[in-house]
XYZ file of C-alpha atoms in Angstrom:
398
model
C 131.626 -12.173 85.380
C 133.811 -14.750 84.195
C 136.220 -13.619 81.652
C 135.247 -15.892 78.436
C 131.605 -14.617 79.475
C 132.764 -11.196 79.843
C 134.650 -11.290 76.470
C 131.083 -13.220 74.569
C 129.722 -9.956 76.002
C 132.072 -7.334 74.554
C 131.432 -9.089 71.262
C 127.960 -9.373 71.275
C 128.430 -5.424 72.115
C 130.336 -4.527 69.056
C 128.477 -6.453 66.730
C 125.211 -4.941 67.884
C 126.929 -1.226 66.422
C 126.909 -2.489 63.246
C 122.940 -2.614 63.279
C 123.018 1.409 64.086
C 125.808 1.872 61.105
C 126.629 -0.139 58.623
C 130.542 -0.717 58.452
C 131.040 -0.126 62.102
C 132.709 -3.403 62.564
C 135.406 -3.541 60.526
C 135.961 -7.053 60.686
C 134.967 -10.280 62.439
C 136.488 -13.387 62.164
C 135.027 -15.031 65.322
C 131.805 -17.009 65.820
C 129.622 -16.355 63.086
C 126.509 -17.839 65.734
C 127.056 -14.418 67.451
C 126.574 -12.622 64.395
C 123.581 -14.407 63.490
C 122.400 -13.704 66.908
C 122.517 -10.242 66.905
C 121.105 -9.921 63.511
C 118.187 -11.816 64.996
C 118.022 -9.925 67.506
C 115.470 -6.124 67.976
C 116.703 -3.492 66.718
C 119.671 -2.000 69.302
C 119.102 1.084 71.305
C 122.420 3.241 71.561
C 121.535 4.349 75.099
C 121.604 0.748 75.819
C 124.556 0.137 74.199
C 126.664 3.032 75.822
C 125.003 1.526 78.691
C 126.176 -2.155 78.322
C 130.010 -0.688 77.960
C 129.559 1.040 80.701
C 128.750 -1.577 82.721
C 131.133 -4.286 80.994
C 134.163 -2.075 82.247
C 133.092 -1.769 85.967
C 132.974 -5.999 85.557
C 136.329 -5.792 84.070
C 138.671 -5.754 87.212
C 136.889 -9.064 88.543
C 136.997 -11.077 85.681
C 140.901 -12.284 85.992
C 141.825 -11.240 82.596
C 145.657 -10.831 82.443
C 146.114 -7.363 82.856
C 147.421 -6.483 79.337
C 144.015 -8.073 77.778
C 142.189 -6.263 80.494
C 143.729 -2.856 79.262
C 142.874 -3.426 75.877
C 139.319 -4.379 76.688
C 139.084 -1.502 79.397
C 140.184 1.105 76.215
C 137.438 -0.607 73.855
C 134.715 -0.609 76.252
C 135.353 2.988 76.747
C 135.407 3.770 72.949
C 131.998 2.084 72.166
C 130.184 3.890 75.251
C 130.887 6.924 73.506
C 129.902 5.991 70.413
C 126.710 4.682 71.977
C 126.006 8.230 73.056
C 126.960 9.714 70.025
C 124.462 7.381 68.029
C 121.517 8.168 70.705
C 122.230 12.092 69.674
C 124.027 13.308 72.532
C 126.153 16.163 71.592
C 130.127 15.765 72.457
C 133.033 17.776 71.348
C 135.234 16.978 69.075
C 137.947 17.065 71.033
C 136.837 14.507 74.080
C 134.966 12.412 70.867
C 138.391 11.680 69.714
C 140.095 11.363 72.862
C 137.396 8.717 74.097
C 137.298 6.919 71.114
C 141.323 6.381 70.044
C 142.843 7.879 73.688
C 144.608 10.716 72.289
C 144.550 14.084 73.181
C 144.816 16.879 69.945
C 145.274 20.462 69.428
C 145.573 22.409 66.086
C 149.395 22.136 64.083
C 151.695 25.032 64.107
C 151.674 26.834 60.672
C 155.292 28.206 60.884
C 155.709 23.979 60.281
C 153.694 24.326 57.408
C 155.613 26.829 55.908
C 159.329 25.334 56.670
C 157.369 22.299 55.145
C 156.945 24.158 51.617
C 159.963 26.057 51.679
C 161.557 22.394 51.837
C 159.943 20.536 49.023
C 160.417 23.984 47.324
C 163.995 23.210 47.136
C 163.325 19.622 46.328
C 160.992 20.847 42.771
C 163.498 23.862 41.935
C 162.691 25.394 38.580
C 160.296 27.970 36.613
C 156.514 28.364 37.890
C 154.941 29.582 41.429
C 155.163 26.530 44.340
C 152.069 25.600 44.037
C 152.499 24.877 39.695
C 155.965 23.162 40.344
C 154.355 20.565 42.818
C 151.167 20.276 41.302
C 153.666 19.544 37.876
C 155.637 16.915 39.910
C 152.349 15.035 40.704
C 151.068 14.890 37.162
C 154.392 13.521 36.335
C 153.897 10.850 38.751
C 150.729 9.551 37.764
C 150.267 6.026 37.141
C 148.988 5.271 33.649
C 145.863 2.732 34.338
C 146.849 0.510 32.208
C 150.077 -0.149 33.923
C 148.690 -0.386 37.784
C 147.828 -3.567 38.106
C 151.181 -5.018 37.046
C 152.749 -2.189 39.506
C 150.603 -3.060 42.405
C 151.448 -7.283 42.080
C 155.032 -5.853 41.657
C 155.217 -4.425 45.124
C 153.073 -6.604 46.888
C 155.087 -9.479 45.620
C 158.502 -7.509 46.687
C 156.877 -6.588 50.307
C 155.605 -10.008 50.253
C 159.025 -11.518 49.956
C 160.725 -8.980 52.563
C 158.023 -9.848 55.059
C 158.209 -13.386 55.059
C 161.833 -13.455 56.102
C 161.277 -10.507 58.710
C 157.646 -11.534 60.304
C 156.831 -15.149 58.698
C 153.284 -15.245 57.885
C 151.245 -18.392 57.772
C 151.543 -20.658 54.130
C 148.331 -19.857 53.087
C 147.698 -16.210 53.220
C 146.556 -14.386 50.476
C 145.593 -11.032 49.319
C 143.694 -10.099 46.380
C 143.509 -6.699 45.021
C 140.239 -4.855 43.211
C 139.668 -1.321 41.939
C 136.037 0.142 42.989
C 135.219 4.036 43.174
C 132.892 6.122 44.705
C 134.905 5.835 47.888
C 135.906 8.502 50.493
C 139.337 6.861 50.998
C 142.537 6.085 48.849
C 142.679 1.977 49.664
C 140.821 -0.125 52.066
C 141.709 -3.584 53.498
C 138.782 -6.300 53.921
C 140.063 -8.917 56.288
C 138.265 -11.976 55.875
C 139.969 -14.324 58.032
C 141.462 -17.708 57.658
C 144.555 -15.191 56.576
C 142.782 -13.737 53.203
C 142.151 -10.396 53.210
C 140.559 -8.005 49.588
C 142.307 -4.629 49.322
C 140.420 -2.120 47.019
C 142.290 0.548 45.311
C 140.028 3.461 44.725
C 140.370 4.487 40.901
C 138.400 7.770 41.866
C 141.879 9.015 42.972
C 145.005 9.106 40.544
C 147.773 6.772 42.046
C 151.086 8.163 42.195
C 154.445 6.381 41.654
C 155.503 7.622 45.372
C 152.317 6.809 47.134
C 151.651 3.506 45.381
C 154.847 1.191 47.391
C 153.050 3.142 50.912
C 149.741 2.430 50.002
C 150.891 -1.664 49.424
C 152.652 -1.616 52.499
C 150.149 -0.096 54.068
C 147.164 -1.983 53.293
C 148.909 -5.598 52.640
C 152.769 -6.627 53.986
C 153.851 -5.841 56.248
C 150.413 -3.559 57.349
C 146.845 -4.213 57.965
C 147.161 -7.502 56.353
C 149.991 -8.634 58.063
C 148.858 -7.466 61.803
C 145.536 -9.495 60.954
C 147.189 -12.319 59.997
C 149.877 -12.639 62.800
C 147.417 -11.570 65.357
C 144.687 -14.190 63.966
C 147.302 -17.027 64.738
C 148.719 -15.815 67.677
C 146.467 -13.972 69.873
C 143.225 -15.613 68.780
C 144.862 -18.684 68.273
C 145.824 -18.641 72.341
C 142.156 -17.691 73.145
C 142.405 -14.167 72.923
C 139.081 -14.006 71.070
C 138.358 -10.136 71.433
C 141.107 -10.018 69.240
C 138.593 -11.799 66.155
C 136.643 -8.626 65.838
C 138.200 -5.027 64.553
C 135.734 -2.010 65.478
C 135.658 1.465 63.775
C 136.262 4.525 66.219
C 138.200 2.655 68.642
C 142.015 2.584 70.259
C 142.543 -0.739 68.215
C 142.311 1.571 65.013
C 144.526 4.161 66.039
C 147.524 1.179 66.437
C 146.669 -0.237 63.181
C 147.144 2.999 61.330
C 150.194 4.402 62.888
C 151.377 0.554 62.125
C 150.385 1.102 58.786
C 151.603 4.364 57.644
C 154.851 3.230 58.972
C 155.180 -0.345 57.650
C 157.283 0.616 54.060
C 159.982 2.431 56.173
C 159.943 -0.544 59.087
C 160.264 -3.209 55.901
C 162.329 -1.449 53.261
C 164.465 0.538 55.976
C 165.287 4.478 55.513
C 166.482 3.923 50.997
C 162.864 2.759 50.195
C 162.249 5.082 47.822
C 166.121 3.769 45.422
C 164.361 0.336 46.288
C 161.147 1.340 44.656
C 163.139 2.560 41.892
C 164.887 -0.905 41.258
C 161.331 -1.952 40.962
C 159.709 -0.020 38.720
C 163.077 0.175 36.605
C 161.954 -3.703 36.287
C 158.306 -2.730 34.642
C 160.009 0.105 32.382
C 158.881 2.865 34.432
C 161.242 5.706 35.306
C 161.257 6.633 39.042
C 163.526 8.885 41.054
C 163.879 6.935 44.079
C 166.290 9.601 46.113
C 164.218 12.811 45.269
C 161.366 10.779 46.819
C 163.073 10.350 49.499
C 163.655 13.928 50.496
C 159.561 14.969 49.618
C 158.768 12.398 52.223
C 160.891 13.744 54.847
C 160.310 17.505 53.783
C 156.243 16.664 54.084
C 156.322 15.273 57.593
C 155.761 18.442 58.798
C 152.652 18.624 57.043
C 151.066 15.127 58.807
C 148.355 17.746 60.608
C 147.495 19.139 58.201
C 144.038 17.338 57.532
C 143.529 16.723 61.545
C 143.692 20.602 61.860
C 141.088 20.645 59.293
C 138.681 18.192 61.162
C 139.252 20.400 64.393
C 138.022 23.950 62.136
C 135.373 22.245 60.862
C 133.756 20.710 63.857
C 135.803 22.138 66.713
C 136.421 25.651 65.961
C 132.805 26.059 63.195
C 134.463 26.981 60.149
C 132.692 26.497 56.580
C 133.037 23.579 54.453
C 134.634 26.052 52.176
C 136.993 27.616 54.468
C 138.408 24.324 55.482
C 138.701 23.447 51.956
C 140.861 26.554 51.137
C 142.849 25.968 54.055
C 143.715 22.374 52.617
C 144.338 23.485 49.245
C 146.895 25.933 50.454
C 148.801 23.749 52.879
C 148.309 20.045 51.871
C 148.623 21.716 48.190
C 145.195 20.194 47.332
C 143.860 20.818 44.000
C 139.769 21.883 44.849
C 138.705 18.511 43.504
C 141.483 16.891 46.060
C 140.036 19.358 48.756
C 136.442 17.717 48.899
C 137.258 14.364 48.535
C 139.293 15.287 51.641
C 136.209 16.840 52.945
C 134.090 14.282 51.978
C 135.627 12.280 54.648
C 136.197 14.236 57.057
C 132.443 15.204 56.659
C 131.556 11.537 57.282
C 129.279 10.719 60.584
C 131.778 7.480 61.012
C 134.688 8.572 59.780
C 134.746 12.489 60.510
C 137.188 11.916 63.637
C 139.092 8.840 61.974
C 141.696 11.458 61.177
C 143.386 11.745 63.968
C 144.129 7.517 64.037
C 146.688 8.465 60.985
C 148.259 11.742 62.747
C 148.194 10.807 66.060
C 148.854 7.014 65.554
C 151.660 7.844 63.058
C 153.476 10.471 66.155
C 152.699 8.277 68.428
C 154.330 4.761 67.307
C 156.972 6.527 65.342
C 158.321 7.763 68.164
C 158.182 4.914 69.810
C 159.567 3.344 67.480
C 162.334 5.621 67.003
C 163.380 5.172 70.714
C 164.600 1.659 69.780
C 168.485 2.291 70.105
C 169.159 -0.222 67.244
C 167.789 -1.082 64.244
C 167.074 -4.619 65.757
C 165.582 -3.121 68.573
C 163.153 -1.148 66.236
C 162.539 -4.533 64.084
C 161.756 -6.274 67.186
C 159.317 -3.036 68.629
C 157.493 -3.142 65.351
C 156.800 -6.713 65.635
C 155.494 -6.352 68.978
C 153.005 -3.944 66.655
C 152.236 -6.724 64.848
C 151.878 -9.391 67.611
C 150.585 -7.796 71.105
C 147.274 -6.344 72.061
C 148.812 -3.320 72.638
C 147.050 0.137 73.492
C 147.902 4.600 73.326
C 147.825 3.893 76.971
C 150.531 1.013 77.164
C 152.709 2.795 74.741
C 152.857 5.960 76.584
C 153.664 4.218 80.000
C 156.257 1.805 78.177
């Protein structure tokens, strides 16, 4: 099969999964006739989709694609084969499921790291009351008043956009529109609409906090998901790599994108991101301790694996939802309501493995960026994440 035909078959295959689970296709900016063809076809059999993914993998070596494109498609076809088997009702262990989707190996973390993180956080938040009481009091004090949220979002979006345009130029016509929604299992979501346009939804069910909002905007917009979509559309898609017009849930694409987005604020604002954010909040008449936010962020880094551990306990170790909720409350310092919200995400058939994209994506991409000997080299590596069809395996190999 020639390369163009194989890519077209990959697109049709990926689009077909949206017939099995609405939302499986996160974004598609390619030929609308392909989507229409899939929508007008009979409902797909997941076993046939898994079989087709395996067939296309076998045909890849003879398709004549460049090595990076072939590597990208191979990893994504393997993920789709696993999804097809899951939709067909096949029992696949959670650890193996994550491996097939995201090309990473996962294991339970060390609770001693979590205890150490708690001790470090306690030193940043001294005062009367128990540790949990001090943490919850700090979080309550950092809640953004609903009437100020829109102004804060627009201020950080504008400031981050200015930084990104200097470091990683974007098409002049790109734009992000923000909306507030409810009843969602996530805090924010980027809907990339194509033509350099995104709609970013912010969940009103979850309180937005001063230290987290800059990260959220960087993650979803600048230089996170929106920026990556824009630059890949202008670069890779413009060069004929049409496989990049499709973005699918539960594929290595997601791990790379979430790792990039979680590293986005530090990548663009630097290690003093808190002091940078402090100045923006001051312009809005809001007091924010940026230095303390940086110290808390550094201490909390060792809690990265808590949510993945919760997923492992739930799906791999057979623990009850009540046990897992208690685990989340203890180590992530969640309220009962917050723990149940996390469980909702971890229990979703579509999203249950997705937590590993944040945990392992941050570790893999963060380690790769930190290997850069100088700031300029780190910036260049981040540009490669924005622009190239990299996979977890390709990063490990490099």
